[in-house]
PDB file of N, CA and C in Angstrom:
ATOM      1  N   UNK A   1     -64.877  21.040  37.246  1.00 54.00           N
ATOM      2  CA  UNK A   1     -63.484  21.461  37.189  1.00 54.00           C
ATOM      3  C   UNK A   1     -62.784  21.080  38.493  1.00 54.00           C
ATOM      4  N   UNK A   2     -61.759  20.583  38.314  1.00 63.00           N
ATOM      5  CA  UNK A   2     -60.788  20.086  39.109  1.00 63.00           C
ATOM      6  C   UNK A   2     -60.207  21.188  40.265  1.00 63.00           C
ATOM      7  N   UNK A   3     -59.764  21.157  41.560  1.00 71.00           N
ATOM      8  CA  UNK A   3     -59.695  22.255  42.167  1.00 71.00           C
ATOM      9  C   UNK A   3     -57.486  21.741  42.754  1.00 71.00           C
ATOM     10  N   UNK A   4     -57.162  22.486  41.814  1.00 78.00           N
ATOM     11  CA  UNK A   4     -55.733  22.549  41.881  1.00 78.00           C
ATOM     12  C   UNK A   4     -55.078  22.696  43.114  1.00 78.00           C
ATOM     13  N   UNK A   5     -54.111  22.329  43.502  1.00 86.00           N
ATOM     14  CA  UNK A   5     -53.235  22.201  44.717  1.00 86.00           C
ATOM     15  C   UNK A   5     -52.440  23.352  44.813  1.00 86.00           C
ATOM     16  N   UNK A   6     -52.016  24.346  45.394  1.00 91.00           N
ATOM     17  CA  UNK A   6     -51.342  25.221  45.424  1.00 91.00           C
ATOM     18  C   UNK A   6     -50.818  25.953  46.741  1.00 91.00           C
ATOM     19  N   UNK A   7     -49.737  26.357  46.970  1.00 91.00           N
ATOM     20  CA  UNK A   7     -49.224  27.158  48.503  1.00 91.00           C
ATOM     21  C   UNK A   7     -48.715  27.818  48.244  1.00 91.00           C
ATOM     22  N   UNK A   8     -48.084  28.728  49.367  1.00 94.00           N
ATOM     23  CA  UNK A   8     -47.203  29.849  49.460  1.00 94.00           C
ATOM     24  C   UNK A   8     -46.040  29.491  49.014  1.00 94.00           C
ATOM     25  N   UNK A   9     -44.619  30.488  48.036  1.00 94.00           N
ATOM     26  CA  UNK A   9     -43.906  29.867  47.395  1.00 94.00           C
ATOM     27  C   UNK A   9     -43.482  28.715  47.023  1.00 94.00           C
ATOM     28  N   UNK A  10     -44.819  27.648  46.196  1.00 95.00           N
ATOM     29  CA  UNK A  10     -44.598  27.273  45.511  1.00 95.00           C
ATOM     30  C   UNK A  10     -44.163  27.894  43.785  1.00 95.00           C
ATOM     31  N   UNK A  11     -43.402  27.390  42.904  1.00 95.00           N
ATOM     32  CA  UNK A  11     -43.692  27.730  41.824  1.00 95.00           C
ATOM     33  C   UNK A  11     -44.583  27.280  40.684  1.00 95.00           C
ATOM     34  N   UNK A  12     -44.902  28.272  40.039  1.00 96.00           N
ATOM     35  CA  UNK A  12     -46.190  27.828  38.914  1.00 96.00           C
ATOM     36  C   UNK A  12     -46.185  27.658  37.588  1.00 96.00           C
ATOM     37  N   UNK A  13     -46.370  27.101  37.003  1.00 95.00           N
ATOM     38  CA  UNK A  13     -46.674  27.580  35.168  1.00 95.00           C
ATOM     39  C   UNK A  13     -48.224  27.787  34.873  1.00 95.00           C
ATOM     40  N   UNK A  14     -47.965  29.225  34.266  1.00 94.00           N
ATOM     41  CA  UNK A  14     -49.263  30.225  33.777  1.00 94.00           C
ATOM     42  C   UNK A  14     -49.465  29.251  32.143  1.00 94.00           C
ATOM     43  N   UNK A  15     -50.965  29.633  31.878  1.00 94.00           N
ATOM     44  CA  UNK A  15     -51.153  29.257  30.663  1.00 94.00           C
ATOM     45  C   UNK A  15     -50.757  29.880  29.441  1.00 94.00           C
ATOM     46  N   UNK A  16     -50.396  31.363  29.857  1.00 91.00           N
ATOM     47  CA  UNK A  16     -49.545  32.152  28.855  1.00 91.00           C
ATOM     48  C   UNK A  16     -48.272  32.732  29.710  1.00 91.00           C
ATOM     49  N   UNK A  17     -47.601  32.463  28.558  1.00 88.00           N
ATOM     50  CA  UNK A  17     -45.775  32.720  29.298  1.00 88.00           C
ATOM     51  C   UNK A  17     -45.827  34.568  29.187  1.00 88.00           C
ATOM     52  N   UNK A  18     -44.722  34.444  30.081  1.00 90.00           N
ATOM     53  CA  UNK A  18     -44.041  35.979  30.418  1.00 90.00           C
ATOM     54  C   UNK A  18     -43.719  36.642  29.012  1.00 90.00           C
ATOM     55  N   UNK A  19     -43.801  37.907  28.675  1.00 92.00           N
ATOM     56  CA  UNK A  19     -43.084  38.385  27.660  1.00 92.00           C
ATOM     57  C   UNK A  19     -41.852  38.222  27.999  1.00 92.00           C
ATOM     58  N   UNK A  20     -41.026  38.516  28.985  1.00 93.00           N
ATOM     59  CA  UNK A  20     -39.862  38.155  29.103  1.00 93.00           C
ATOM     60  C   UNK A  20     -39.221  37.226  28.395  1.00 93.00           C
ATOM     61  N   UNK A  21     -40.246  36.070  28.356  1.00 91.00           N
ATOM     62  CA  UNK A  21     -39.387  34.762  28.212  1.00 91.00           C
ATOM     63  C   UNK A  21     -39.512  33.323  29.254  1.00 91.00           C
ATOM     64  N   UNK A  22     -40.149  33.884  29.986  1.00 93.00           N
ATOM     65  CA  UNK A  22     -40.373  32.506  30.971  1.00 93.00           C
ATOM     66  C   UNK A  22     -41.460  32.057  31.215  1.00 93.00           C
ATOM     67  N   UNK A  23     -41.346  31.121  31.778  1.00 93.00           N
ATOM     68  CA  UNK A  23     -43.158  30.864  32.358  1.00 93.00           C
ATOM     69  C   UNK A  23     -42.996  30.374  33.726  1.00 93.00           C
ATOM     70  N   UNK A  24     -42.290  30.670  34.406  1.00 95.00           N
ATOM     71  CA  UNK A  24     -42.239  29.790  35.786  1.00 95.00           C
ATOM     72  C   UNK A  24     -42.451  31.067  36.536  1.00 95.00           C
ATOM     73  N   UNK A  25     -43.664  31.354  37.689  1.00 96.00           N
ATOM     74  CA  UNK A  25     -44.053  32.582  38.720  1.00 96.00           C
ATOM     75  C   UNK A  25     -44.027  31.724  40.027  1.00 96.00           C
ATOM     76  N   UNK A  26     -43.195  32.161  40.621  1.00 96.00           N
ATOM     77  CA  UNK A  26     -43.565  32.336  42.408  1.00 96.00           C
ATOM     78  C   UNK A  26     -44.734  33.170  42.782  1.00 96.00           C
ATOM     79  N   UNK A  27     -45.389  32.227  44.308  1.00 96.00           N
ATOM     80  CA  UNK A  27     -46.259  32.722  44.466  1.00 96.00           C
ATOM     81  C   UNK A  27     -45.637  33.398  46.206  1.00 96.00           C
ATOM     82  N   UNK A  28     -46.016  34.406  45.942  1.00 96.00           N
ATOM     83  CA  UNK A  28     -45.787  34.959  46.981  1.00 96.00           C
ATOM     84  C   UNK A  28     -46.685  36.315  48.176  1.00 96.00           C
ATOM     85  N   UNK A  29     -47.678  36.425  47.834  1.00 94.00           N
ATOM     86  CA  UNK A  29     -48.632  36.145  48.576  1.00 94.00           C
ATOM     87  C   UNK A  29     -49.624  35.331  48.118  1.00 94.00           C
ATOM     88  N   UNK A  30     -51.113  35.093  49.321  1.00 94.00           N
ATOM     89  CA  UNK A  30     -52.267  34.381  49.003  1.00 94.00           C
ATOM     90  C   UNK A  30     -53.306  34.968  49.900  1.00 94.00           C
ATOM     91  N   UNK A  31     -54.444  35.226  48.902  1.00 92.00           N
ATOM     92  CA  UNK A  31     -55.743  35.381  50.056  1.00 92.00           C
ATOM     93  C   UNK A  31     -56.405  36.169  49.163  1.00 92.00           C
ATOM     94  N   UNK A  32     -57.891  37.115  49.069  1.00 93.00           N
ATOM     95  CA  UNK A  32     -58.463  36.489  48.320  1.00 93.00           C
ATOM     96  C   UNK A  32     -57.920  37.122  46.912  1.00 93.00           C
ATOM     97  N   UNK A  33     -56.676  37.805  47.077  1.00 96.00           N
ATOM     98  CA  UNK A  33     -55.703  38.316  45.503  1.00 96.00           C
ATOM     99  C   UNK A  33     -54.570  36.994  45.748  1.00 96.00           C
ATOM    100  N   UNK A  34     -53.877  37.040  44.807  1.00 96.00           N
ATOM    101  CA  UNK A  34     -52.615  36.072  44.762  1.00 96.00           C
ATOM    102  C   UNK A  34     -51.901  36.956  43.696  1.00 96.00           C
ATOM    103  N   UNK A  35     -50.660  36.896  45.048  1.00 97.00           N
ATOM    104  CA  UNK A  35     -49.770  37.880  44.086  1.00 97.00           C
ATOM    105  C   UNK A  35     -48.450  36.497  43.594  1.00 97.00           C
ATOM    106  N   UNK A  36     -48.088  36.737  42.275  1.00 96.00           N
ATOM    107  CA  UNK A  36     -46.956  36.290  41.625  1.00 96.00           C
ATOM    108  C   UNK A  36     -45.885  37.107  41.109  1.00 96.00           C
ATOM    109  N   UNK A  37     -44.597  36.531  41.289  1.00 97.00           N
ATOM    110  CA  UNK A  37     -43.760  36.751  40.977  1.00 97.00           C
ATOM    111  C   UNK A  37     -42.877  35.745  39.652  1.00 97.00           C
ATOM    112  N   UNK A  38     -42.272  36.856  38.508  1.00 96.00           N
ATOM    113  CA  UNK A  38     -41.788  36.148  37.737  1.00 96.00           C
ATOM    114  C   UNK A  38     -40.695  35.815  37.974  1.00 96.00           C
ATOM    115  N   UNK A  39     -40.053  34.246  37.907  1.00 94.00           N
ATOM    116  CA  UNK A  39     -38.932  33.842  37.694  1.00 94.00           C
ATOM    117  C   UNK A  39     -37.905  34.356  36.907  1.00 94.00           C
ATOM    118  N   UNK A  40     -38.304  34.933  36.162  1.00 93.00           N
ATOM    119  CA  UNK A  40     -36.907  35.494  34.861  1.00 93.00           C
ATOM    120  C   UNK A  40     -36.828  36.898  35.125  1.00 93.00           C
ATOM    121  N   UNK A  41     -37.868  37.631  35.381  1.00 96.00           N
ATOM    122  CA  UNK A  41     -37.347  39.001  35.456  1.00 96.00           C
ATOM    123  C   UNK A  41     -37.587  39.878  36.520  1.00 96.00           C
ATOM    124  N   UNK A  42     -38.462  39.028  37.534  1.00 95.00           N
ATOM    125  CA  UNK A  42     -38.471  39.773  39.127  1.00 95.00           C
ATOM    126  C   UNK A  42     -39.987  40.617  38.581  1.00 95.00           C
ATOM    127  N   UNK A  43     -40.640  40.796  37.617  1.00 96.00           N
ATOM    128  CA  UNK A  43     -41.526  41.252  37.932  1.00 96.00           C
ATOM    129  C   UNK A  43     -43.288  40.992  38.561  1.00 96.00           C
ATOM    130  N   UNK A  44     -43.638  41.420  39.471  1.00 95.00           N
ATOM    131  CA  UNK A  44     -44.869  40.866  40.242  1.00 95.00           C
ATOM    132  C   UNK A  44     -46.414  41.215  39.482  1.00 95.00           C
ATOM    133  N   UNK A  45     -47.131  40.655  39.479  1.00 95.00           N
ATOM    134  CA  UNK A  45     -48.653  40.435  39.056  1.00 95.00           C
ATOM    135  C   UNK A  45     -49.608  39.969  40.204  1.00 95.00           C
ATOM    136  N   UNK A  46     -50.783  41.215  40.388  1.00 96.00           N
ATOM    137  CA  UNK A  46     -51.555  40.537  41.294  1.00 96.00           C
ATOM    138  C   UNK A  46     -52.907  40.236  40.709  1.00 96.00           C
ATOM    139  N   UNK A  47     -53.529  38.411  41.057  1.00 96.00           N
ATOM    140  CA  UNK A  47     -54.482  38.336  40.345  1.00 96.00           C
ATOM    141  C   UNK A  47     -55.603  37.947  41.386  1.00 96.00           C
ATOM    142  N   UNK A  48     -57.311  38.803  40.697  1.00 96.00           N
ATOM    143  CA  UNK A  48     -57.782  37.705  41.980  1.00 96.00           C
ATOM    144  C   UNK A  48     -57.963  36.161  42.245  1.00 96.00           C
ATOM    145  N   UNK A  49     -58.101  35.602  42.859  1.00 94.00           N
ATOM    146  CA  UNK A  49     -57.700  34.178  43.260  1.00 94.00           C
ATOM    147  C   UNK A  49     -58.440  33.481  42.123  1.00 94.00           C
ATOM    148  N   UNK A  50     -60.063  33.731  41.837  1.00 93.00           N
ATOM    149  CA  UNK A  50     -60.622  32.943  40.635  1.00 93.00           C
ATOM    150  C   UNK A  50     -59.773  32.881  39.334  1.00 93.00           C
ATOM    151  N   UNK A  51     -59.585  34.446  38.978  1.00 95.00           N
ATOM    152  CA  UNK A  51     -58.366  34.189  37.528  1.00 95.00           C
ATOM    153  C   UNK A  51     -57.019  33.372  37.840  1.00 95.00           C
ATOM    154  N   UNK A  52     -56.649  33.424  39.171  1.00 95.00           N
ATOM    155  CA  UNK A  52     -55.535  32.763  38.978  1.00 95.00           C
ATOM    156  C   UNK A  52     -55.833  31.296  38.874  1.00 95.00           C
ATOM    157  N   UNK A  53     -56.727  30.898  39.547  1.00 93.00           N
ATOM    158  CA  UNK A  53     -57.049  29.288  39.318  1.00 93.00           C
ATOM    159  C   UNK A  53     -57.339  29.171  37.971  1.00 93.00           C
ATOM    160  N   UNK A  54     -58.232  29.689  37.004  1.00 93.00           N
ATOM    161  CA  UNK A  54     -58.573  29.503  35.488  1.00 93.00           C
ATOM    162  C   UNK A  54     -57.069  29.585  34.854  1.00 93.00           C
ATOM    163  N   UNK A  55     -55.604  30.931  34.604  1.00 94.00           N
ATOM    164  CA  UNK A  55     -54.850  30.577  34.219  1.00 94.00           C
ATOM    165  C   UNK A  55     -53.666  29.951  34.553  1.00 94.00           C
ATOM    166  N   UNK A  56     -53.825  28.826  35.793  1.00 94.00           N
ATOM    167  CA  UNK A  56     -53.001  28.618  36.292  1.00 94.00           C
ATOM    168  C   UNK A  56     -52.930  27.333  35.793  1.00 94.00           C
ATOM    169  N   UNK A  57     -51.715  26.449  34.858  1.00 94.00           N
ATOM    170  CA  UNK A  57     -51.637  25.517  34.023  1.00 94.00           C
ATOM    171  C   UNK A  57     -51.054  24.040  35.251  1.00 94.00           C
ATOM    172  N   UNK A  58     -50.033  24.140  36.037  1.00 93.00           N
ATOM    173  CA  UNK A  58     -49.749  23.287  37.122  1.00 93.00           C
ATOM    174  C   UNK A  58     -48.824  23.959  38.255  1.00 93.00           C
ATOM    175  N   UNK A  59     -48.144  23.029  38.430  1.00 93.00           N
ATOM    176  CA  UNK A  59     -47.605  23.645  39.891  1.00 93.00           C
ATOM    177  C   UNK A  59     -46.076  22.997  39.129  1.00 93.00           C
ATOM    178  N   UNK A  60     -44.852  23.336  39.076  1.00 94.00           N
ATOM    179  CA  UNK A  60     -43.610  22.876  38.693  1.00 94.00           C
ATOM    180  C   UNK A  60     -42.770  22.331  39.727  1.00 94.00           C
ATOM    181  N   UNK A  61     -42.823  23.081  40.758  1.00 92.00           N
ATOM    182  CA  UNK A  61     -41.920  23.132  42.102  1.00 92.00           C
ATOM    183  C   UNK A  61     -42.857  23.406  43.252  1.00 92.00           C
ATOM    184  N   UNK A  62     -42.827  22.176  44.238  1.00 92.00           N
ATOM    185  CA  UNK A  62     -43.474  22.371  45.549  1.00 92.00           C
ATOM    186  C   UNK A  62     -42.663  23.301  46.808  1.00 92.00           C
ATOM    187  N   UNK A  63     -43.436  23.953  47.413  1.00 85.00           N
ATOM    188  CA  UNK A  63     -42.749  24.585  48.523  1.00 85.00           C
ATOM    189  C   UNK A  63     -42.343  23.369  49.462  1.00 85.00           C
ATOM    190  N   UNK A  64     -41.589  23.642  50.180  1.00 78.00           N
ATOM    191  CA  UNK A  64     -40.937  22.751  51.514  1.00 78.00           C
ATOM    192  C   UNK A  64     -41.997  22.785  52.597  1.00 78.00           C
ATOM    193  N   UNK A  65     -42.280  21.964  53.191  1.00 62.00           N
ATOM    194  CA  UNK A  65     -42.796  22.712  54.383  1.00 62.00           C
ATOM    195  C   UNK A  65     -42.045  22.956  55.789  1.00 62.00           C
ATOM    196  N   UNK A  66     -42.575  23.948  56.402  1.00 59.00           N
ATOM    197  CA  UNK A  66     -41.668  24.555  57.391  1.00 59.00           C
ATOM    198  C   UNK A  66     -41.585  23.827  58.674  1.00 59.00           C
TER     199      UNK A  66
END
């Protein structure tokens, strides 16, 4: 398995969408939980880092770097 690229607010697409309605999460913390934030409705999910790599589908939007 491939080991995905990912940083601090970048945005993500999950392999299953938001009930809300969206699928795009900011990531906004990292270490060994990763917390996300949903794009459509502000609400946060913390996963540990292995689940988030298994449902984590790509990356949509790269962070800038500082």
């Amino acid at each position: 398995m491939e080991m995905k690229e990912f940083g601090l607010n970048d945005i993500v697409e999950m392999k299953k969408g938001h009930p809300c309605g969206a699928n795009a999460w900011k990531i906004i913390r990292m270490g060994a939980d990763v917390r996300i934030k949903c794009e459509g409705c502000q609400h946060s999910v913390m996963l540990p880092r292995v689940e988030f790599n298994k449902k984590m589908k790509k990356v949509l939007v790269k962070a800038e770097a500082e």
